[in-house]
Each structure stands twice: as structure tokens, then as C-alpha cells.
Amino acid sequence: MSAALAGRDLARAVRRSARPAQRVAFLLGLPALLFLFVAFVAPLGALLSAAVENPEVRQVLPQTAAALAQWDGASTPDEPVFAALAADLKRANEDKTAALAGKRLNYEMPGMRSKMLSAARMAGGASAGPFREMFIAKDPAWGALETWQVIARTAKPYTLYYLLTALDLQQAPDGSISRVDAENAIFLSLLARTLWIAAMVTIGTVVLGFPCAYIITITPPAVGRIMLLLVLLPLWTSLLVRTTAWVVLLQTDGVINDILLWTGLTAHRLQLIFSRFGTVTAMVHIQLPFTILPIYSVMRGISPSQIRAARSLGAPALSAFWRVYAPQTLPGVVAGGLITFILSLGYYITPALVGGPADQMISNFISTYINRDLNWGLASALGVVLLAVTLAIYGAFLRIAGPDRMRFG
Amino acid sequence: MLWLPSYATGPERLGRLAVLVFVALVLIFLIAPFFVVVPLSVSKEAFFTLPVKEYSWRWYQDFFGNERWIASVINSVIAAVATTILATMLGTAAALGLARPEFPYRRAVMSLMLSPMIVPIVIVAVGSYLFFGGLGLINTRPGLVLSHTALALPFVVVTVAATLSTYDTNLTRAGLSLGAPPVAVFFRVTLPAIAPGVISGAIFAFAVSFDEVVVALFLTSAERRTLPVQMFSGIRDQINPTIMAAATILLGLSIVLFIVATWLGRRGQKA
């Protein structure tokens, strides 16, 4: 028997003997994994499918949808399709569901909601055809090819409309995709604003946090421990409580304005709340511990004798710090900065309470589209965009720092 | 005093002093909110002016005398206790599994387990609303607890895993080689050794659920309102000092939880 074969047998035997241990380890993790699939992964899946689902028109106009499935899309459909539409609308008029399909059609073709409603009223009173002439006489739009292209598209089970809208794209009736006009383009700039606020918060926490982490590292343990407590305590405090405090602090007749007036830095009270400055300040405050802790844990592992060695070799104090010490802190700065950036992208409470209309982030728009406009599709599509950006940066974090770097306290 | 070596030069001392002043200001910035919330909660006035001139307990009487606030506290406690029990059991088991190097696809599973910590909370809330809506779990306690447990799980996993990294697995082997069944080894050897980490994780889970606003906002109706939701709508509509009293109570609870967790953390390190 050759040595290679024996080696393979041995490897297989080792693998086989490891299998029970693998199974035990996996079984311990299984309940949590199953739980996460039900309570976390499945809801995210529901969000993804809500971003492409397209039920309204199919539900209200089922016969029309079936009739349009055979339509060639080259010219206005013939009488059978109009007859199906008349039958659907007659029922919709009784059930009062025409507005539902009208709202959906209106997203892609402004004005369709009122056309649907008046057509439904007409169909409710009509009993016999020919329906084609009847619809076109009521509104010439029913004779236009574009109208039918849009109806056919919205009658499909899935749509790209919401995802395209969330990226400032639109689909013409003939199916071509183009950028929306500048005045209607809001979502890419919303994404840019969200990234920009997160970047400002990240820079703010690094600038404030880096010296803190350094001083905590080099002070005697008794002092360092107290400083660390001051960093950890806010981390434990409810985000809502801290945001509330900033609402009070930033008010026009609040404490910060009092201090500014008293010191003579300003002559009149500044608008701090409902501003970008207020939003970023409150967010920096909330995120600061998340940035400090990873930097601190890396700094703690760097031997202080290295700076001493650099100094004894003749390096000036500053260059000993920046050229010997600081480069070694980079993993901590990157880990802390990325955590803060990722978490800042998803902020909702703080911009909602401290920010003005121009400081609302993607999460706030998602909530608005649900609560005010009842537009679940667009809200979900915005959620998909936010999720994609977040997961991309989380992937970068895992690649650079690894999952075991996530810790607190 | 400047924590500098004796050979430090004049400019160096000046620079260090500047850094120390800067750090002191940052630390003041970090704890500033506490010096706002607590005094305002005991101020007699109905608007927010500092320093406080007259003290009174009227906002606390308001808080404890109001059925809505009390009901919201009860809702929060029930959700948080249920979340703590579920998340601690699931998370501890998962951490025990993930601590073993032979766990299949360990890195990928760990990344998935931690992802509820980084996925934007509004996305979790909207997704849960859509998914739980189909299961009839909206406006129910189980729905809220399910979601909160998913959010709390990573905190338990991370905390217990950190404690397990200092646990000597020879103890488990010794127990098993002496003939104890695995379950007995876990309850009588492993669990007592990692108890500080498990309890810290449980405290984290409680805090996550007790503080959570956004998912609760989406998943609960008026009668199931939690304390943070009640506070949030209060701040939005008409901010009044009763909210400061509520915030102070929450703050006091966080400090108690923080002290217990820190104390356990130190005990865990010593063990």
C-alpha cells in the first residue's frame, strides 16, 4: 500500500473522528440559528419581497390582467381586453376598490387615479358594449398605447418600479429606463446625505475619541478606570434619554445658548435644535463610546517602551508618537470608525427628534413613507438600498477586523 | 501629574497639558446629559431652565399617578423579562457551540449571529411588521418579544463568548473523564465558572429590550405601549418635565444594571 493512500485514509479517519464533536458544537448553536431565521432573517426577507411585490392591479383587474397576458404590446388592445376591463371596473365600482389600483397606476403615470375612478363609475352604469369606443369617448387616454403599456406592466406579479424609484430612475411606458428630472430626484441625494452625516459623525468621534483612548491607556490604573467608567456609563444609558437631554440642551432658550450668550461668543441666540449641527453633535455623543473602546483595546496592547526606545534614539516627542505609536493604533481606529459609521447609517430617533427637515436620514424617510403615504413598496425599496449599503460596509468590517472584534465593555 | 517621563521638555509639557484639558472637556461632554436630565426632573417649573431655582417631586407624582405611564412600565418589564430569559438561554448555548473550534462555518455563523446589532433598526421594524402581520403577531406581546430577542441575542453571544475564552476546557474534560454525564458537567462545572458572563449577557439583553423604541413603535398599539414608546411620543408632541422624571428613572435603572455588570465583569476576570 502506498504512503499517499495511507495518508488519505488517515485524513479520512481524523475527519470521521472529528464529526461527533462538530455535530455537538453545531447542535448547541442550532436553536439560536433557527430562532434568528424566524425572528430576523424572515422579516428581512419580507422586506425584500415587499420591495418588488405588485399585487394591487392584479387584485382589482384580474380579468384585464389575464387578457393582457396575450396582448402583443404593439397597438391599443382590441374589444375583448376593454370588455374585461369594463367587467373588472364594474365589480371594482361595487367593491370600491378602483382607487386602490388607481393609486398604484398613478405612481407610474400621473393622472391615472382619477381616470380609473371615472371609468369605474362609467362601467358601473354600462351594461353592453362595444366598450372600446365607450372608454375612448370618455377619455382619449384609453386609446393611447402608453396607457396600456403601463397597465400591462403594473398587472405583472413583480415590479422594479419601487427599486428604480429609490435610485432616482424611471421606466418609460415602452420599458426604457432613464434618470428622473433633477426636480424629482431626491433619493440619491438622500443616500448621499445619510452617508455624509455618518461620515461627519465618524470623523467627530475619532477626533474626540482618539486622545481620550490614549490618555486612558497611559494614566495610572486608578485614574484610567474612572475615565473608562465615564465612557461606559453613557453606553449603558438609554438612547432615548440621551436624545431627550440633547433636545433640552440645544433648545433656543436652552443651556448651550445660555453659555454662549454669557461668554459673549454670540450676540443673539442661535438655532441649534432642528439643525445639522445639533443632529451631528447628539449623534457624536451617542456614538463616542463605540469608537473609543476598540481604539482603547488596541492601544492597551502596545508596549510603552517603544516610544521610550524611539526617544532614546533621538526622535522628537511628536514624531516618536506619530511615526512609532500611532500607526500601530490603526486597527483600533479602523474598527471603531467602521462600527460608528455602520451604526450611524441607520439612525432614526435622533434625526427625528433633534434634526430639521434637511437632516432627516433614510430611516426617517422609510418611516414617513409608511406612516404618512402608506407606500410600503417604496419604503421597503429604500430599506433594501439602506440594507445593501450597510451590509457592504459590514462585509468590509468583517474582512478587516473579523467578527470577534465586536465587543463592548 | 502630566504622566510624562522626567526628561520631557517644556513644549512637551505644554502640549500634554492641552491634550489633558481637551480630554477633560470630552469627558464632560460625555456625561453632560446627566446633569441636565436629573436636575430638570426635580425642578418645580414646567419649562426647562437651569440652574434649578425651586425643587419639587411633582413630576414624579405625575409619573406614578398616571395610569398610562404605569401601564407602559408594566408592558416594558414584561417584554424585557421574557426577552432576557429567551435570549440568555439561546445565546449561551450558541456561544458554547461557537467557542469550539470545530464548529462548522464558524466565521459565517458568528457574522450572522452578530448581524442584528448592525442592521438598521427601522429595517428590522418594517420587516417584522410585514412578516409578523401575516402571522397575526402585530400588537401582541409574543411578536414584540420575538423581535427584541433577535436584537438582544448578539449581546449575549458576545458577552458569554468573551468569558468562555478565559474558561479552562480541561475542567470540562476532567468532569467528563470522572464519569459525569455532559449535562451534569455543564450545570455543575461550566455554568458556575462562566456565570458572571452569562449574567452580564442577561443584563445586556434586559437593557436592549427595555430601551428599544423603533420596533416597539411599529409592533405595538396604544394599550401595549412600552415606556420608551410613551416617552418618544411625549417628546414629539409636547415635551414636559414628566418625561424628565421618566428619563431619570430609566437612567437610574441603567446605572444599577451597569454597576452590576461591571462588578460581574471584574469577578469574571478574577475567576
XYZ file of C-alpha atoms in Angstrom:
680
model
C 0.000 0.000 0.000
C 1.472 3.362 -0.988
C 2.227 6.039 1.582
C -0.124 8.535 -0.136
C -3.066 6.170 0.204
C -2.295 5.593 3.882
C -2.162 9.385 4.328
C -5.576 9.766 2.715
C -7.028 7.033 4.933
C -5.578 8.719 7.953
C -7.045 12.112 6.939
C -10.429 10.481 6.454
C -10.182 8.748 9.824
C -9.296 12.037 11.512
C -12.235 13.766 9.810
C -14.560 10.950 10.833
C -13.448 11.113 14.437
C -13.997 14.903 14.460
C -17.576 14.546 13.192
C -19.343 13.891 16.545
C -17.653 16.923 18.104
C -18.713 19.011 15.109
C -22.262 17.787 15.483
C -22.384 18.670 19.192
C -20.995 22.156 18.550
C -23.499 22.739 15.760
C -26.438 21.402 17.801
C -25.630 23.938 20.527
C -25.836 26.767 18.014
C -28.870 25.393 16.187
C -31.701 26.755 18.406
C -30.323 30.293 18.189
C -29.864 29.957 14.437
C -33.413 28.686 13.911
C -34.712 31.461 16.118
C -32.822 34.093 14.136
C -34.255 32.724 10.901
C -37.816 33.182 12.162
C -37.432 36.447 14.076
C -34.791 38.219 11.996
C -33.938 36.700 8.605
C -37.558 36.050 7.596
C -38.608 39.655 8.376
C -35.715 40.906 6.235
C -36.946 38.554 3.505
C -40.435 40.022 3.862
C -38.928 43.469 3.356
C -37.066 42.353 0.225
C -40.186 40.834 -1.304
C -42.334 43.856 -0.382
C -39.937 45.958 -2.456
C -40.820 44.030 -5.647
C -44.372 42.823 -4.980
C -47.051 44.261 -7.205
C -50.462 42.971 -6.093
C -52.812 45.972 -6.463
C -53.675 45.995 -10.164
C -53.845 42.178 -10.443
C -56.194 42.114 -7.499
C -58.597 44.795 -8.756
C -58.376 43.997 -12.501
C -57.919 40.188 -12.629
C -59.701 39.634 -15.969
C -57.875 42.532 -17.607
C -54.563 41.163 -16.350
C -55.377 37.757 -17.845
C -56.493 39.290 -21.136
C -53.381 41.455 -21.372
C -51.120 38.430 -20.920
C -51.747 37.567 -24.595
C -51.507 41.174 -25.812
C -48.618 41.868 -28.239
C -47.999 45.385 -26.897
C -47.693 46.902 -30.382
C -51.023 48.731 -30.624
C -54.039 49.600 -28.485
C -55.761 46.342 -27.458
C -58.994 45.133 -29.051
C -62.523 44.868 -27.724
C -62.032 41.696 -25.549
C -59.497 43.487 -23.342
C -61.789 46.502 -22.997
C -64.681 44.188 -22.160
C -62.542 42.560 -19.450
C -61.630 45.994 -18.105
C -65.306 47.025 -18.073
C -66.237 43.850 -16.167
C -63.375 44.356 -13.669
C -64.226 48.010 -13.154
C -67.908 47.254 -12.701
C -67.027 44.958 -9.824
C -64.394 47.451 -8.525
C -67.066 50.144 -8.533
C -69.288 47.945 -6.358
C -66.438 46.953 -4.015
C -64.989 50.494 -4.017
C -61.527 49.141 -4.869
C -60.891 51.177 -8.025
C -58.965 53.773 -6.024
C -56.522 51.070 -4.875
C -55.482 50.163 -8.421
C -55.725 53.830 -9.420
C -53.215 54.807 -6.740
C -50.767 52.166 -7.948
C -51.152 53.215 -11.599
C -50.799 56.850 -10.594
C -47.237 56.166 -9.313
C -46.121 55.315 -12.828
C -48.487 57.532 -14.819
C -49.739 60.679 -13.081
C -53.451 61.286 -13.565
C -54.421 57.598 -13.751
C -56.138 57.612 -10.378
C -58.910 59.996 -11.453
C -59.188 58.283 -14.874
C -59.668 54.927 -13.125
C -62.283 56.337 -10.778
C -64.363 57.976 -13.504
C -64.012 54.897 -15.744
C -65.206 52.732 -12.830
C -68.256 54.932 -12.366
C -68.985 54.723 -16.101
C -68.527 50.925 -16.126
C -70.856 50.665 -13.150
C -73.674 52.148 -15.249
C -72.864 50.398 -18.552
C -74.393 47.053 -19.446
C -73.473 46.346 -23.077
C -70.594 47.127 -25.447
C -68.890 47.967 -27.538
C -66.698 49.036 -24.645
C -63.647 50.164 -26.651
C -65.468 53.144 -28.142
C -67.188 53.867 -24.839
C -63.865 54.150 -22.920
C -62.127 56.217 -25.630
C -65.109 58.567 -25.869
C -64.952 59.032 -22.089
C -61.215 59.808 -22.148
C -58.913 59.610 -25.187
C -56.136 58.366 -22.872
C -57.766 54.897 -23.005
C -56.934 54.787 -26.693
C -53.255 55.623 -26.128
C -50.669 52.864 -26.379
C -48.722 54.227 -23.357
C -51.694 53.812 -21.033
C -51.964 50.133 -21.907
C -48.225 49.565 -21.686
C -48.303 50.893 -18.135
C -51.397 48.860 -17.207
C -49.815 45.708 -18.630
C -46.618 46.360 -16.679
C -48.377 47.061 -13.382
C -50.534 43.950 -13.843
C -47.449 41.698 -13.591
C -46.835 39.960 -10.233
C -43.476 41.685 -9.675
C -42.256 45.187 -10.378
C -38.950 47.029 -10.464
C -40.751 50.335 -10.049
C -40.004 50.863 -6.326
C -36.338 49.881 -6.521
C -35.840 52.084 -9.596
C -37.561 54.990 -7.832
C -35.347 54.528 -4.775
C -32.372 55.016 -7.101
C -33.887 58.053 -8.894
C -34.579 56.022 -12.035
C -37.807 55.786 -14.019
C -39.184 53.410 -16.606
C -40.943 54.924 -19.639
C -44.145 53.212 -20.882
C -42.071 51.474 -23.593
C -39.858 49.934 -20.895
C -36.709 52.054 -21.344
C -35.011 53.165 -18.125
C -33.772 56.709 -17.614
C -32.791 59.128 -14.881
C -35.655 61.236 -13.429
C -35.650 65.036 -13.808
C -33.484 66.961 -11.382
C -36.510 68.366 -9.521
C -37.892 64.872 -8.777
C -34.515 63.307 -7.962
C -34.473 63.111 -4.163
C -33.331 59.627 -3.229
C -29.709 59.617 -4.371
C -29.161 62.919 -2.605
C -30.903 61.395 0.454
C -28.436 58.499 0.320
C -25.545 60.943 -0.086
C -26.821 62.979 2.868
C -27.092 59.839 5.018
C -23.538 58.803 4.116
C -22.305 62.355 4.704
C -23.879 62.646 8.180
C -22.464 59.219 9.097
C -19.022 60.332 7.856
C -19.140 63.562 9.891
C -20.168 61.617 12.995
C -17.356 59.099 12.401
C -14.734 61.833 11.995
C -16.105 63.632 15.052
C -15.918 60.535 17.248
C -12.371 59.690 16.091
C -11.125 63.245 16.680
C -12.706 63.374 20.154
C -12.130 59.718 20.999
C -8.522 59.122 19.982
C -6.939 61.436 22.608
C -9.339 60.040 25.233
C -8.345 56.458 24.484
C -4.670 57.430 24.606
C -4.894 59.238 27.930
C -6.925 56.369 29.456
C -4.158 53.998 28.329
C -1.234 55.925 29.837
C -2.732 57.166 33.109
C -2.256 55.173 36.335
C -4.863 52.351 36.520
C -6.884 54.041 39.282
C -7.459 57.187 37.185
C -7.838 55.231 33.955
C -10.559 53.075 35.466
C -12.621 56.110 36.456
C -12.191 57.631 32.997
C -13.269 54.335 31.453
C -16.377 54.340 33.662
C -17.244 57.802 32.329
C -17.025 56.395 28.798
C -19.006 53.240 29.550
C -21.815 54.838 31.527
C -23.301 56.720 28.550
C -23.152 53.489 26.539
C -25.493 51.934 29.064
C -27.849 54.873 29.159
C -30.946 54.654 27.015
C -30.504 56.284 23.621
C -33.845 57.964 24.110
C -32.757 59.503 27.422
C -29.610 60.911 25.850
C -31.518 62.266 22.857
C -34.038 63.873 25.230
C -31.170 65.558 27.051
C -29.866 66.968 23.784
C -33.318 68.259 22.872
C -33.244 70.255 26.114
C -29.590 71.312 25.812
C -29.927 72.528 22.228
C -33.188 74.451 22.647
C -33.089 78.090 21.631
C -33.584 79.095 25.269
C -31.524 76.113 26.426
C -28.291 75.718 28.348
C -25.835 75.854 25.431
C -27.293 79.118 24.174
C -27.184 80.468 27.761
C -23.472 79.670 27.961
C -22.732 81.128 24.533
C -24.519 84.378 25.453
C -22.885 84.543 28.877
C -19.379 84.088 27.479
C -20.118 86.672 24.800
C -19.341 84.278 21.938
C -22.604 85.233 20.256
C -24.775 88.322 20.493
C -28.085 86.542 19.968
C -29.465 83.027 20.431
C -28.555 80.505 17.738
C -30.834 77.953 16.116
C -29.149 74.768 17.396
C -32.018 72.332 17.625
C -33.593 71.105 14.359
C -30.241 71.778 12.678
C -27.454 69.719 11.136
C -25.072 70.861 13.887
C -27.439 69.654 16.600
C -28.037 66.296 14.874
C -24.337 65.597 14.403
C -23.493 66.730 17.960
C -26.071 64.438 19.532
C -25.027 61.537 17.287
C -21.332 62.053 18.088
C -22.238 61.967 21.763
C -24.135 58.699 21.381
C -21.508 57.019 19.188
C -18.386 58.197 21.040
C -18.070 55.127 23.347
C -18.394 52.777 20.338
C -15.369 54.455 18.743
C -13.291 54.836 21.915
C -13.492 51.221 23.137
C -11.901 49.472 20.102
C -9.156 52.135 19.931
C -8.508 51.707 23.656
C -8.338 47.919 23.458
C -5.714 48.137 20.685
C -3.710 50.857 22.485
C -3.610 48.748 25.626
C -1.656 46.114 23.728
C 1.061 48.494 22.515
C 4.137 48.475 24.709
C 5.030 51.928 26.102
C 8.710 51.048 25.910
C 8.565 51.535 22.128
C 8.090 55.284 22.492
C 10.879 55.332 25.062
C 13.150 53.495 22.632
C 12.305 55.962 19.863
C 13.021 58.888 22.174
C 16.322 57.460 23.330
C 17.321 57.052 19.689
C 16.803 60.777 19.311
C 13.270 61.119 17.919
C 11.434 64.286 18.991
C 8.317 63.670 21.095
C 5.807 64.306 18.316
C 7.469 62.181 15.678
C 8.010 59.362 18.193
C 4.247 59.403 18.728
C 3.132 59.780 15.109
C 5.700 57.513 13.478
C 6.054 54.741 16.062
C 2.898 54.683 18.177
C 0.046 55.997 16.002
C 0.488 53.577 13.050
C 0.037 50.660 15.440
C -3.303 52.052 16.660
C -4.701 51.945 13.114
C -6.583 48.601 13.515
C -8.449 50.069 16.501
C -9.204 53.338 14.718
C -10.483 51.480 11.653
C -12.606 49.077 13.739
C -14.071 51.855 15.914
C -14.638 54.167 12.955
C -16.346 51.465 10.891
C -18.647 50.437 13.754
C -19.685 54.041 14.264
C -20.144 54.587 10.519
C -22.297 51.451 10.168
C -24.450 52.295 13.196
C -24.793 55.950 12.146
C -26.235 54.972 8.761
C -29.326 53.526 10.465
C -30.117 56.384 12.865
C -33.788 57.180 13.202
C -34.662 58.509 16.669
C -32.029 61.235 16.898
C -32.624 62.892 13.498
C -36.387 62.627 14.109
C -36.195 64.477 17.437
C -33.142 66.755 17.054
C -32.895 67.263 13.290
C -34.717 69.637 10.953
C -36.366 68.645 7.650
C -32.982 68.831 5.870
C -31.342 66.465 8.380
C -33.696 63.510 8.002
C -31.892 60.319 7.043
C -33.024 57.285 5.000
C -34.601 55.632 8.052
C -36.767 58.686 8.651
C -37.967 58.663 5.043
C -38.797 54.958 5.331
C -40.942 55.699 8.363
C -42.596 58.666 6.637
C -43.490 56.661 3.518
C -45.171 54.086 5.735
C -46.942 56.330 8.224
C -47.938 59.249 6.012
C -48.157 57.898 2.461
C -48.875 54.210 3.200
C -46.432 53.463 0.381
C -44.987 50.161 1.647
C -43.335 49.336 -1.655
C -41.222 52.471 -1.768
C -40.447 52.262 1.969
C -39.260 48.673 1.506
C -37.194 49.586 -1.568
C -35.469 52.359 0.402
C -34.902 49.763 3.131
C -33.285 47.441 0.592
C -30.930 50.242 -0.526
C -30.013 51.068 3.086
C -29.567 47.380 3.920
C -27.329 46.840 0.884
C -25.078 49.777 1.817
C -24.931 48.681 5.466
C -24.140 45.043 4.666
C -21.442 46.081 2.182
C -19.681 48.083 4.889
C -20.276 45.311 7.462
C -18.609 42.932 4.986
C -15.628 45.272 4.796
C -15.538 45.397 8.591
C -15.577 41.593 8.857
C -12.816 41.333 6.252
C -10.626 43.904 8.006
C -11.361 43.289 11.680
C -13.192 39.930 11.920
C -16.387 39.173 13.879
C -14.529 38.718 17.165
C -13.658 42.433 17.245
C -17.297 43.304 18.016
C -17.380 43.832 21.737
C -18.270 46.373 24.343
C -17.222 46.884 27.906
C 0.920 64.898 37.245
C 1.041 65.107 33.447
C 2.010 61.418 33.236
C 5.119 62.289 31.277
C 8.666 60.924 31.714
C 11.045 63.109 33.707
C 13.084 64.017 30.612
C 10.074 65.728 28.946
C 10.793 69.212 27.645
C 8.847 72.421 28.270
C 6.868 72.432 24.991
C 6.093 68.769 25.514
C 4.626 69.507 28.930
C 2.533 72.310 27.465
C 1.293 70.032 24.697
C 0.360 67.302 27.139
C -1.487 69.824 29.280
C -3.502 70.894 26.223
C -4.375 67.251 25.455
C -5.443 66.672 29.059
C -7.710 69.725 29.012
C -9.180 68.517 25.706
C -9.823 65.027 27.116
C -11.394 66.516 30.250
C -13.767 68.538 28.063
C -14.675 65.428 26.048
C -15.425 63.518 29.254
C -17.617 66.386 30.451
C -19.363 66.315 27.058
C -19.956 62.579 27.551
C -21.714 62.941 30.874
C -23.306 66.369 30.279
C -26.781 64.956 29.597
C -26.992 63.528 33.115
C -26.539 66.997 34.564
C -29.491 68.159 32.503
C -31.981 65.345 32.913
C -31.689 64.783 36.667
C -31.983 68.415 37.892
C -34.841 69.217 35.499
C -36.803 66.226 36.781
C -36.881 67.727 40.285
C -37.453 71.327 39.182
C -40.729 72.898 40.174
C -41.072 74.859 36.962
C -42.897 73.495 33.940
C -40.288 74.718 31.444
C -36.653 73.828 31.133
C -34.445 76.423 32.794
C -31.166 75.742 34.531
C -29.959 76.219 37.200
C -32.989 74.945 39.085
C -34.442 77.526 41.491
C -37.095 75.561 43.340
C -37.208 71.805 43.825
C -40.258 69.573 43.871
C -41.312 65.985 43.377
C -44.399 66.949 41.383
C -43.197 65.369 38.092
C -42.530 62.078 39.843
C -46.015 62.244 41.389
C -47.298 62.910 37.886
C -45.433 59.892 36.591
C -46.560 57.463 39.289
C -50.088 58.864 39.370
C -50.648 58.467 35.639
C -52.154 55.172 34.506
C -50.579 55.475 31.060
C -47.045 55.748 32.380
C -47.550 52.888 34.841
C -49.092 50.670 32.170
C -46.159 51.401 29.868
C -43.676 50.445 32.603
C -45.505 47.153 33.172
C -45.531 46.416 29.420
C -41.815 47.166 29.211
C -40.925 44.979 32.186
C -42.918 42.005 30.875
C -41.329 42.269 27.413
C -37.836 42.756 28.836
C -38.051 39.820 31.268
C -39.339 37.464 28.567
C -36.632 38.693 26.180
C -33.950 38.198 28.822
C -34.951 34.588 29.527
C -35.171 33.627 25.840
C -32.057 35.463 24.678
C -29.920 34.210 27.578
C -30.806 30.557 27.006
C -30.414 30.670 23.222
C -27.344 32.912 23.309
C -25.462 30.946 25.971
C -25.983 27.672 24.111
C -24.870 29.292 20.862
C -21.770 30.794 22.498
C -20.868 27.380 23.959
C -21.091 25.887 20.479
C -19.246 28.733 18.760
C -16.453 28.625 21.332
C -15.484 25.200 19.976
C -13.035 25.470 17.093
C -14.695 22.546 15.309
C -17.960 24.475 14.813
C -18.730 24.177 11.091
C -18.558 27.504 9.164
C -17.834 29.227 12.469
C -16.918 32.626 10.999
C -20.003 32.832 8.793
C -22.353 31.732 11.600
C -20.762 34.217 14.011
C -21.189 37.033 11.467
C -24.856 36.115 11.028
C -25.414 35.931 14.798
C -23.990 39.425 15.238
C -25.843 40.999 12.302
C -28.942 42.090 14.312
C -26.574 44.533 16.022
C -25.696 46.326 12.777
C -28.821 46.078 10.583
C -30.600 49.466 10.795
C -33.380 49.199 13.342
C -36.031 50.705 11.063
C -35.417 47.894 8.570
C -35.909 45.301 11.313
C -39.080 47.116 12.393
C -40.609 47.322 8.905
C -39.643 43.730 8.070
C -41.066 42.453 11.352
C -44.279 44.371 10.751
C -44.662 42.817 7.292
C -43.705 39.283 8.365
C -45.468 39.177 11.741
C -48.544 40.778 10.179
C -49.091 37.587 8.173
C -48.771 35.521 11.367
C -51.172 37.662 13.402
C -48.419 38.730 15.794
C -48.853 42.505 15.450
C -49.939 44.241 18.689
C -49.164 41.093 20.670
C -46.551 40.555 23.344
C -45.056 37.447 21.660
C -44.414 39.468 18.485
C -42.519 42.161 20.363
C -40.567 39.606 22.431
C -39.609 37.653 19.292
C -38.143 40.756 17.696
C -36.441 42.012 20.858
C -34.875 38.597 21.470
C -33.345 38.651 17.979
C -31.910 42.096 18.749
C -30.589 41.019 22.181
C -29.109 37.693 21.068
C -25.791 39.064 19.726
C -25.106 40.841 23.020
C -25.481 37.583 24.958
C -23.389 35.637 22.434
C -20.549 38.178 22.509
C -20.505 38.513 26.295
C -20.632 34.777 27.019
C -18.083 34.051 24.268
C -15.702 36.579 25.851
C -16.000 34.814 29.219
C -15.586 31.395 27.616
C -12.282 32.489 26.088
C -10.837 32.541 29.608
C -12.514 29.272 30.645
C -10.187 26.289 31.035
C -11.731 23.482 28.956
C -9.641 20.966 30.920
C -12.240 21.397 33.675
C -14.928 20.038 31.340
C -12.645 17.187 30.291
C -11.863 16.374 33.908
C -15.560 16.251 34.747
C -16.335 14.007 31.775
C -13.364 11.687 32.457
C -14.572 11.245 36.025
C -17.768 9.821 34.573
C -20.205 12.729 34.971
C -22.847 12.974 32.229
C -22.332 16.026 29.935
C -25.447 17.792 31.252
C -24.207 17.473 34.843
C -20.773 18.738 33.820
C -22.396 21.767 32.231
C -24.579 22.659 35.224
C -22.040 21.843 37.940
C -18.701 22.779 36.356
C -19.019 25.007 33.276
C -22.030 27.147 34.207
C -20.740 28.178 37.660
C -17.415 29.147 36.073
C -18.947 31.273 33.313
C -21.873 32.568 35.407
C -20.590 36.174 35.520
C -20.542 36.300 31.718
C -23.995 34.721 31.444
C -25.475 37.173 33.927
C -23.773 40.119 32.187
C -25.268 38.894 28.928
C -28.686 38.635 30.566
C -28.362 42.207 31.834
C -27.427 43.368 28.344
C -30.468 41.571 26.934
C -32.732 43.223 29.503
C -31.281 46.660 28.725
C -31.644 46.171 24.946
C -35.327 45.314 25.259
C -36.085 47.913 27.923
C -34.574 50.724 25.811
C -35.819 49.710 22.403
C -38.118 52.251 20.723
C -38.406 51.756 16.997
C -39.537 48.120 16.740
C -41.940 48.724 19.634
C -43.289 51.766 17.798
C -44.154 49.619 14.771
C -45.329 46.474 16.546
C -47.460 47.812 19.413
C -50.749 49.650 19.629
C -51.813 52.086 22.346
C -52.615 49.534 25.063
C -49.355 47.595 24.603
C -47.192 50.738 24.576
C -43.775 50.347 26.184
C -42.088 53.027 28.302
C -39.693 54.223 25.548
C -42.577 54.493 23.079
C -44.584 56.510 25.602
C -41.554 58.793 26.079
C -40.930 59.111 22.349
C -44.449 60.240 21.575
C -44.253 62.600 24.558
C -41.097 64.263 23.251
C -42.622 64.530 19.778
C -45.934 66.034 20.789
C -45.379 68.121 23.899
C -42.161 67.776 25.847
C -42.844 68.228 29.561
C -40.917 67.599 32.785
C -42.725 64.294 33.428
C -40.591 62.954 30.593
C -37.539 64.123 32.545
C -38.782 62.144 35.560
C -39.227 59.085 33.327
C -35.760 59.647 31.857
C -34.240 59.887 35.337
C -35.884 56.620 36.351
C -34.534 54.951 33.212
C -31.144 56.492 33.935
C -31.160 55.156 37.492
C -32.020 51.698 36.196
C -29.172 51.844 33.635
C -26.698 52.847 36.344
C -27.785 49.946 38.558
C -27.510 47.497 35.632
C -24.151 48.998 34.670
C -22.739 48.655 38.191
C -23.878 45.040 38.474
C -22.454 44.188 35.035
C -19.120 45.894 35.799
C -18.854 44.148 39.141
C -19.604 40.799 37.496
C -17.089 41.574 34.771
C -14.376 42.128 37.340
C -15.351 38.965 39.214
C -15.278 37.059 35.939
C -11.743 38.273 35.249
C -10.549 37.180 38.656
C -12.130 33.736 38.428
